[in-house]
Short mmCIF file of C-alpha atoms in Angstrom, two decimals:
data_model
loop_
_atom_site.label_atom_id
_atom_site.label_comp_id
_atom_site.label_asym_id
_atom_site.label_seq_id
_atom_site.Cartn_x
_atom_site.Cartn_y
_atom_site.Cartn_z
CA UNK T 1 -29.21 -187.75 -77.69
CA UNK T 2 -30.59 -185.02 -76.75
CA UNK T 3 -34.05 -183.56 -76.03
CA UNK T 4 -34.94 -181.04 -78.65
CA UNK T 5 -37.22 -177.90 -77.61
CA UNK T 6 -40.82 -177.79 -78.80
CA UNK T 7 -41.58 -175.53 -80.65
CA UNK T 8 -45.47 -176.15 -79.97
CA UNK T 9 -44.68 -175.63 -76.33
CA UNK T 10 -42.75 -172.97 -76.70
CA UNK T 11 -45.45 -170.83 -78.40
CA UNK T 12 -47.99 -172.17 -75.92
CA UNK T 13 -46.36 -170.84 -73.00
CA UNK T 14 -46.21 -167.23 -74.92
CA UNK T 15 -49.26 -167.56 -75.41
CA UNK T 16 -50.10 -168.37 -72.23
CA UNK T 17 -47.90 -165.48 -70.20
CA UNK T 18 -49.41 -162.81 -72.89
CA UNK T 19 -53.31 -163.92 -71.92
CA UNK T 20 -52.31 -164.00 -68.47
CA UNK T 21 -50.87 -160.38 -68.51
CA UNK T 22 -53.92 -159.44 -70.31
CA UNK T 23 -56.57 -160.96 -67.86
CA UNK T 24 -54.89 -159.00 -65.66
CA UNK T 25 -55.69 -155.82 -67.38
CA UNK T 26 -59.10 -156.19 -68.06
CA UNK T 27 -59.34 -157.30 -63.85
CA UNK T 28 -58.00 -154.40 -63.15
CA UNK T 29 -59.90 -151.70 -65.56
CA UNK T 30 -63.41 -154.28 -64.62
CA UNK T 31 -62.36 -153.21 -61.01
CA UNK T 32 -61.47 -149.82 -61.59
CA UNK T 33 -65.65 -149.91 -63.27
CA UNK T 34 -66.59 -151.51 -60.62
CA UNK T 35 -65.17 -148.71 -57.93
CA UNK T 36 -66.74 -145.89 -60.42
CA UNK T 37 -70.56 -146.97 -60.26
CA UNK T 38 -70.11 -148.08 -56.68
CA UNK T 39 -68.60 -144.17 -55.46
CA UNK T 40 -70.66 -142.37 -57.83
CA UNK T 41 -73.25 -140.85 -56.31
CA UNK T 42 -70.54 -138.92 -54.58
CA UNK T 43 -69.62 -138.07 -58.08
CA UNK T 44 -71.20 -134.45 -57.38
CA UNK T 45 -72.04 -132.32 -54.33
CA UNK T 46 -74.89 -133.30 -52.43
CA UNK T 47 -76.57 -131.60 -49.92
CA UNK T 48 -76.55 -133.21 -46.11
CA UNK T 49 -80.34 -133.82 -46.81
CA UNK T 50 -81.96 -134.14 -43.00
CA UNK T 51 -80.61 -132.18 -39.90
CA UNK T 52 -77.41 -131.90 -38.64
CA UNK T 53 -74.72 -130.64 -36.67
CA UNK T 54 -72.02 -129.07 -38.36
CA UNK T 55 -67.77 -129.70 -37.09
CA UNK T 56 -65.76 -125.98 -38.63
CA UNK T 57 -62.25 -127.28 -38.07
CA UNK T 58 -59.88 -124.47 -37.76
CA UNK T 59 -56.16 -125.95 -37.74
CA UNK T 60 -52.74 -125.33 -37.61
CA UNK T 61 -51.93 -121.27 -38.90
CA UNK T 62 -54.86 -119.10 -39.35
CA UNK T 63 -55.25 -116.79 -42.23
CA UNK T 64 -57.84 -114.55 -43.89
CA UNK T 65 -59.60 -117.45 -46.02
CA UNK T 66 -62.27 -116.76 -48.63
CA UNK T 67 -63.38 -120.52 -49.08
CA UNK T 68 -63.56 -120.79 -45.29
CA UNK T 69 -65.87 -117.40 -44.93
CA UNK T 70 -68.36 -118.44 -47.65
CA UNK T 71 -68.88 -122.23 -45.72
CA UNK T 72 -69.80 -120.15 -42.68
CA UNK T 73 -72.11 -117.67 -44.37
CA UNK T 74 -73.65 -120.58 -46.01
CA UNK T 75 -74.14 -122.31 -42.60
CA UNK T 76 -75.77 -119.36 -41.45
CA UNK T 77 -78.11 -119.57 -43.99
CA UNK T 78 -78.80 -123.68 -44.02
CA UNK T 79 -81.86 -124.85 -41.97
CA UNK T 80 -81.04 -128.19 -42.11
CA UNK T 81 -77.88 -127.25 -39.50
CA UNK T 82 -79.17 -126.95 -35.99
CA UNK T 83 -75.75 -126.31 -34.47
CA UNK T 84 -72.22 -126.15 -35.42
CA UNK T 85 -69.04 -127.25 -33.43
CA UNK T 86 -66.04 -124.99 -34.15
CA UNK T 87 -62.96 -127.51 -33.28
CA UNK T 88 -59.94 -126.00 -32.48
CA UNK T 89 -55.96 -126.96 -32.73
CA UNK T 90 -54.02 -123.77 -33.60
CA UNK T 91 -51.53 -121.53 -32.38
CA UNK T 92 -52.93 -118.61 -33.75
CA UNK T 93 -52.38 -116.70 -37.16
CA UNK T 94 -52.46 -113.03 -38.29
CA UNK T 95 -54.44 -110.66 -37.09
CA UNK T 96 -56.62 -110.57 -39.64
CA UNK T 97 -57.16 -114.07 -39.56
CA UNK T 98 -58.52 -114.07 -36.24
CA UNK T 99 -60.76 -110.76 -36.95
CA UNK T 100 -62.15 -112.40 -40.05
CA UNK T 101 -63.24 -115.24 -38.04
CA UNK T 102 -64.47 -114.03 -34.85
CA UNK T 103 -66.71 -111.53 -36.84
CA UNK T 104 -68.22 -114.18 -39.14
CA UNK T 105 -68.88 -116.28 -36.27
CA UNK T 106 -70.47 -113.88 -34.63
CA UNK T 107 -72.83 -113.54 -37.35
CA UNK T 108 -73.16 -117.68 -37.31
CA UNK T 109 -74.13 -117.29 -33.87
CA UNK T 110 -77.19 -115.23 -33.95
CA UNK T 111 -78.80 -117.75 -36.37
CA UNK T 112 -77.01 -121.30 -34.64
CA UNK T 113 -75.94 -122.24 -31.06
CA UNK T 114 -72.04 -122.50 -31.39
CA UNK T 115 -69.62 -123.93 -29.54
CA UNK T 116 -66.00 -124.30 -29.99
CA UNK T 117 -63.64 -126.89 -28.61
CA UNK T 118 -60.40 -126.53 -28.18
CA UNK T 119 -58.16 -129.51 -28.46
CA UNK T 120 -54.40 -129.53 -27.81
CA UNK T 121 -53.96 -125.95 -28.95
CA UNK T 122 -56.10 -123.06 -29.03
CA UNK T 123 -53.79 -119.67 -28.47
CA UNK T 124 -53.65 -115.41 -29.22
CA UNK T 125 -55.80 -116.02 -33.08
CA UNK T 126 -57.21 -119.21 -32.28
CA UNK T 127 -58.62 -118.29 -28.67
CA UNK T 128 -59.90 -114.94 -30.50
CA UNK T 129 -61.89 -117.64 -33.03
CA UNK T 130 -63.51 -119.69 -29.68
CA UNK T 131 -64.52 -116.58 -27.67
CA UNK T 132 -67.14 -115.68 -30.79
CA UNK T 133 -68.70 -119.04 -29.72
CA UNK T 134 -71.98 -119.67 -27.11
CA UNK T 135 -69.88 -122.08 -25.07
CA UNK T 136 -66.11 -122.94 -24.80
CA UNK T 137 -65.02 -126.21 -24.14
CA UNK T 138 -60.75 -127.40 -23.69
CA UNK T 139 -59.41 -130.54 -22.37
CA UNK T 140 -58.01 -129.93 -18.97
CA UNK T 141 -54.24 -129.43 -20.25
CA UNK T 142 -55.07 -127.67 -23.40
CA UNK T 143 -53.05 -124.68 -23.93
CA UNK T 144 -54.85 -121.30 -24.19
CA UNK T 145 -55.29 -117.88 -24.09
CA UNK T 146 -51.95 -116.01 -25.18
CA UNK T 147 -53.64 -112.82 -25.27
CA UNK T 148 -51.64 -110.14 -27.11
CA UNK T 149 -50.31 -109.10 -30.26
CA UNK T 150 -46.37 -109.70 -31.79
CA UNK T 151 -44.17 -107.66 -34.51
CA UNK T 152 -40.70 -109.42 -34.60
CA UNK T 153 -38.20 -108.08 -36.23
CA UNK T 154 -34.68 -109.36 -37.23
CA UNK T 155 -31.77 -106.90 -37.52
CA UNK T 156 -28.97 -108.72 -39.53
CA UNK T 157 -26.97 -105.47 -39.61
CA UNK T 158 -23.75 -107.13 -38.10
CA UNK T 159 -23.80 -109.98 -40.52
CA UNK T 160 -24.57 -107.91 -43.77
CA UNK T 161 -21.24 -105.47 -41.96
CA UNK T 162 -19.40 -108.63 -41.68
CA UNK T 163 -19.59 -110.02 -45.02
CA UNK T 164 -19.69 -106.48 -46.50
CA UNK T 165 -23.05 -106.53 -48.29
CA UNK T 166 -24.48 -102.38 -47.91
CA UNK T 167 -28.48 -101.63 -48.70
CA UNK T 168 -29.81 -98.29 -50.03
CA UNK T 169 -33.00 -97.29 -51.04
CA UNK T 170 -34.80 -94.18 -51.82
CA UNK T 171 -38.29 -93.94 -50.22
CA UNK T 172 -41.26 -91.87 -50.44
CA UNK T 173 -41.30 -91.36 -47.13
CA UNK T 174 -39.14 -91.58 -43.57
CA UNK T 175 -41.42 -94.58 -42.34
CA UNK T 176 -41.47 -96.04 -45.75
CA UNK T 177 -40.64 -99.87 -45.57
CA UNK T 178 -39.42 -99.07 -41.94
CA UNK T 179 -38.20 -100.77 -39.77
CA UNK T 180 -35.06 -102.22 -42.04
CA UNK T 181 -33.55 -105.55 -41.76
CA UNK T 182 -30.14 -103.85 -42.19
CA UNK T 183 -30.97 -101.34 -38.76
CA UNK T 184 -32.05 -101.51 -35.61
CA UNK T 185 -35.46 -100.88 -34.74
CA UNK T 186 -35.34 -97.88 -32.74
CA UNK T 187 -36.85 -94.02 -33.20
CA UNK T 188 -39.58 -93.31 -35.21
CA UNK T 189 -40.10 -96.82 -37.14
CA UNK T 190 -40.21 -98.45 -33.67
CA UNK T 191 -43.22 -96.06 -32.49
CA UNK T 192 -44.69 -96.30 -35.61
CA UNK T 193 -45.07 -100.45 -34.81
CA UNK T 194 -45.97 -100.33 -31.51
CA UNK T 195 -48.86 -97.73 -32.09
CA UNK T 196 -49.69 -100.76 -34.74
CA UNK T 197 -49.23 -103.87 -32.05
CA UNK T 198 -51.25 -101.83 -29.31
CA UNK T 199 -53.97 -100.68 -31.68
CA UNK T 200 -54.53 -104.50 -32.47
CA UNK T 201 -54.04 -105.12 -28.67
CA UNK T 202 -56.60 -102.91 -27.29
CA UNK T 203 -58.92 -104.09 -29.79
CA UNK T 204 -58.06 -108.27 -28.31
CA UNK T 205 -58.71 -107.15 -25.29
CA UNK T 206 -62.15 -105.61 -25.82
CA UNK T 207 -63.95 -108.48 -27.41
CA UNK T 208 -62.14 -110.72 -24.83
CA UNK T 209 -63.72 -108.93 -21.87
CA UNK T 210 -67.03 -107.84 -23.45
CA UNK T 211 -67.23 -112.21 -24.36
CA UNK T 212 -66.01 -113.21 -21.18
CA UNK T 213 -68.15 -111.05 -19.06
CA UNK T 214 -64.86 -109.83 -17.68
CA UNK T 215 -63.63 -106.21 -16.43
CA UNK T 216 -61.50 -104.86 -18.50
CA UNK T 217 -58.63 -104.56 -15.13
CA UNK T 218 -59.07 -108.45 -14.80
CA UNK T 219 -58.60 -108.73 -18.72
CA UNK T 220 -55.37 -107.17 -19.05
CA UNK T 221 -53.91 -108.89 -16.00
CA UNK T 222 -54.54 -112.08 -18.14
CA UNK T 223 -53.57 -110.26 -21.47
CA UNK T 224 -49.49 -110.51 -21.24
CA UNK T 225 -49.26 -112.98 -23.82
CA UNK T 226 -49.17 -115.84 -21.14
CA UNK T 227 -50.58 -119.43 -21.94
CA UNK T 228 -52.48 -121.41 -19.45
CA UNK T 229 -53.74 -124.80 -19.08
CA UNK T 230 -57.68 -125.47 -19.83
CA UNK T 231 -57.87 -126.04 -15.85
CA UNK T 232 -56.28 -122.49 -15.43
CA UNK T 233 -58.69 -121.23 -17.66
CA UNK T 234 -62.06 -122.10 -16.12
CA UNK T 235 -60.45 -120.55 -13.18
CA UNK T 236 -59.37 -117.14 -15.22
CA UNK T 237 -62.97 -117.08 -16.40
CA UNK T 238 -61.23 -117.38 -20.11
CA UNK T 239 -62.70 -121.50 -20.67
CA UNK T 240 -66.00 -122.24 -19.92
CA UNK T 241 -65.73 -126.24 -18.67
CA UNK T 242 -63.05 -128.90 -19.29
CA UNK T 243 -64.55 -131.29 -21.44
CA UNK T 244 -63.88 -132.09 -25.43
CA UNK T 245 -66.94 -132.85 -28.51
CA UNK T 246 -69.17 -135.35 -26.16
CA UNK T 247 -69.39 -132.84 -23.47
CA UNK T 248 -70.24 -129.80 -26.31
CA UNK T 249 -72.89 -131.85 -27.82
CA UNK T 250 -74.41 -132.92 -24.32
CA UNK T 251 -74.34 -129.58 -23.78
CA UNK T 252 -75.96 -128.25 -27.12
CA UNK T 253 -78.93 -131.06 -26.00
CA UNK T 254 -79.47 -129.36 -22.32
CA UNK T 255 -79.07 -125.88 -22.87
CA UNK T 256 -80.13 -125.65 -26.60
CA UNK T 257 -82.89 -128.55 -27.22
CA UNK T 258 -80.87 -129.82 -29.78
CA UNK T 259 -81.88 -133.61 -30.29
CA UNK T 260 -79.75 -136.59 -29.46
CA UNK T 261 -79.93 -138.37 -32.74
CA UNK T 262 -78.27 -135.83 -35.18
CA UNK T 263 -75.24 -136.65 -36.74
CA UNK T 264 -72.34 -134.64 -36.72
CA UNK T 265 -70.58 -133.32 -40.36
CA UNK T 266 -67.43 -131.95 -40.89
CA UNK T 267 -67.79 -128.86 -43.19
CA UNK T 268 -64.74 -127.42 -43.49
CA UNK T 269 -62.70 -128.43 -44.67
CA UNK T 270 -64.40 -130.35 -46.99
CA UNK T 271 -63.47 -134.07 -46.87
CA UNK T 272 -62.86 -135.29 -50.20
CA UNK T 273 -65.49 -137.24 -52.29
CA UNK T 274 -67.04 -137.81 -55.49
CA UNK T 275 -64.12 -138.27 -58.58
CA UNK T 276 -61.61 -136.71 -55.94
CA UNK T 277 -62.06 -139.71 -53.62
CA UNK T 278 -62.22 -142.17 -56.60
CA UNK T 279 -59.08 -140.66 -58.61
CA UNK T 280 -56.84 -141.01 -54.82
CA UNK T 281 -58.49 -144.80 -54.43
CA UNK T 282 -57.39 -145.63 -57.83
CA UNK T 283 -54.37 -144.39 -57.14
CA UNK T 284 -53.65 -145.80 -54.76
CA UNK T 285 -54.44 -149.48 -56.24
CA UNK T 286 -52.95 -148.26 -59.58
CA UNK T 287 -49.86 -147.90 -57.29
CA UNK T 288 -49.72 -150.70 -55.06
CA UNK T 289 -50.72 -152.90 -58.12
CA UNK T 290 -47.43 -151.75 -59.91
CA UNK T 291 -45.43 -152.41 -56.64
CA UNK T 292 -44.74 -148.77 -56.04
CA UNK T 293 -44.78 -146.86 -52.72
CA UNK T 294 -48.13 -144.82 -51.75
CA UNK T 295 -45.92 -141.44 -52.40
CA UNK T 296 -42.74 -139.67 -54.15
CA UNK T 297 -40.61 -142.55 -55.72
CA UNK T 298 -37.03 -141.50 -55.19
CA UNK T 299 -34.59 -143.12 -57.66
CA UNK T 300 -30.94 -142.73 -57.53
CA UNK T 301 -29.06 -142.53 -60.94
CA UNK T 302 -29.98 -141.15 -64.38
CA UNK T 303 -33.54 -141.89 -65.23
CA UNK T 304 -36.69 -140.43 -67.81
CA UNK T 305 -39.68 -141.07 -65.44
CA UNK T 306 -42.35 -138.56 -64.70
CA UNK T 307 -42.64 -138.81 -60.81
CA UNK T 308 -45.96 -138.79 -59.53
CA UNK T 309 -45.92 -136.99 -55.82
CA UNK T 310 -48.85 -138.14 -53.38
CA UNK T 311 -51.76 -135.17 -52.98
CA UNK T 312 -51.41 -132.87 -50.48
#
């Protein structure tokens, strides 16, 4: 004979598994409350409140950047900042970039003491951003200086003749999108860009000897577009001491009274907080609760999902 199922049990144990999978809901929303109140007086910008000293990072490519200009005008302007660390780890960027920067940090440093520290990279835009500083600062095999200014240019004439593709245009004018990626640079549209490249050149290699208290003989020797080791540089006159953030504060205390108990507070870029911080921590649980990976998902085969990349 044999056993029968129960239907009483049966229903039970749906019962069960359903108010199992709900407790597990609620959990989850109670903790997702929970996380809410806890992170929300980050909800909305606050101000630092007591004194500080302020970290600028500039990194990777430079660029003109409106955001970035405003959070050093604002510095400028902020009483509460009694210095302001600009830390450094680029190659360099457009030439505007590194204008746009060295001027408005000029500006920051007639109303803070600035210094800038250069960590594995600080080259042609990026050294132009540190020399606007009081004080420069590069680990003893940091690469600098890279003085100089660069047009490239790629001629795919050959190719384009090879698999018989032909441009035309009709211009306003004989330097008029010159030079062409079909030609040669050569002749008038080369002239044209160097008079460019040397205009911006002569202009590096002002502010780098009227920063660096050098001649302007002794600049250009160093201005071929060479890079040199943070050692090299103290040397050249182009670094001012080997030494990284603990050696720019301590100096900030000797040289500019600033006190020893200030924290330090990355301003730019701004870390995230408030419901950004909360909406990337839920996320994150939402994600790992669900057994998914903390980015793309990548699926092979035919599906209907909506794919939810990480934030960049």
């Amino acid at each position: 004979m044999t056993d029968q199922p129960n239907p009483h049990a049966a229903i039970a144990a749906e019962t069960y598994r359903k108010s199992r999978g709900l407790w597990r809901a609620l959990a989850f929303i109670a903790l997702a409350i929970a996380i809410i109140i806890g992170l929300g007086r980050f909800a909305l910008p606050q101000g630092q409140g007591s004194d500080y000293v302020a970290r600028l990072v500039i990194d990777g490519t430079i660029a003109t950047d409106p955001d970035r200009l405003k959070v050093i005008e604002d510095l400028a302007e902020d009483d509460a900042v009694k210095a302001v660390i600009v830390a450094i780890n680029s190659p360099g960027g457009t030439t505007a970039g590194g204008e746009e920067l060295y001027e408005a940090l000029g500006r920051l440093r007639e109303a803070k003491p600035t210094v800038a520290v250069i960590k594995e990279l600080g080259a042609s835009a990026a050294y132009m951003t540190a020399i606007a500083t009081d004080r420069i600062f590069a680990r003893r095999l940091s690469i600098v200086g890279s003085i100089g200014v660069l047009y490239q240019h790629v001629n795919a004439g050959k190719l384009l003749d090879t698999i018989g593709v032909d441009f035309d245009k009709v211009a306003s004018g004989p330097l008029k999108a010159e030079p062409d990626f079909d030609e040669p640079m050569d002749g008038a549209p080369r002239a044209s860009i160097a008079a460019l490249v040397d205009d911006s050149f002569q202009w590096f290699v002002d502010v780098v000897a009227e920063r660096r208290g050098l001649s302007r003989p002794a600049t250009l020797a160093l201005a071929d577009g060479r890079i040199i080791t943070g050692r090299i540089g103290v040397d050249t006159g182009l670094i001012d001491a080997v030494g990284g953030e603990l050696e720019a504060i301590a100096w900030l205390q000797a040289e500019r009274d600033l006190p020893d108990d200030l924290d330090v507070v990355t301003v730019y870029p701004e870390p995230e907080q408030g419901f950004d911080l909360v909406g990337t921590f839920l996320g994150g649980q939402a994600r790992a609760a669900l057994g998914l990976p903390n980015g793309p998902i990548t699926l092979d085969g035919l599906v209907s999902l909506w794919q939810v990349g990480s934030r960049s």
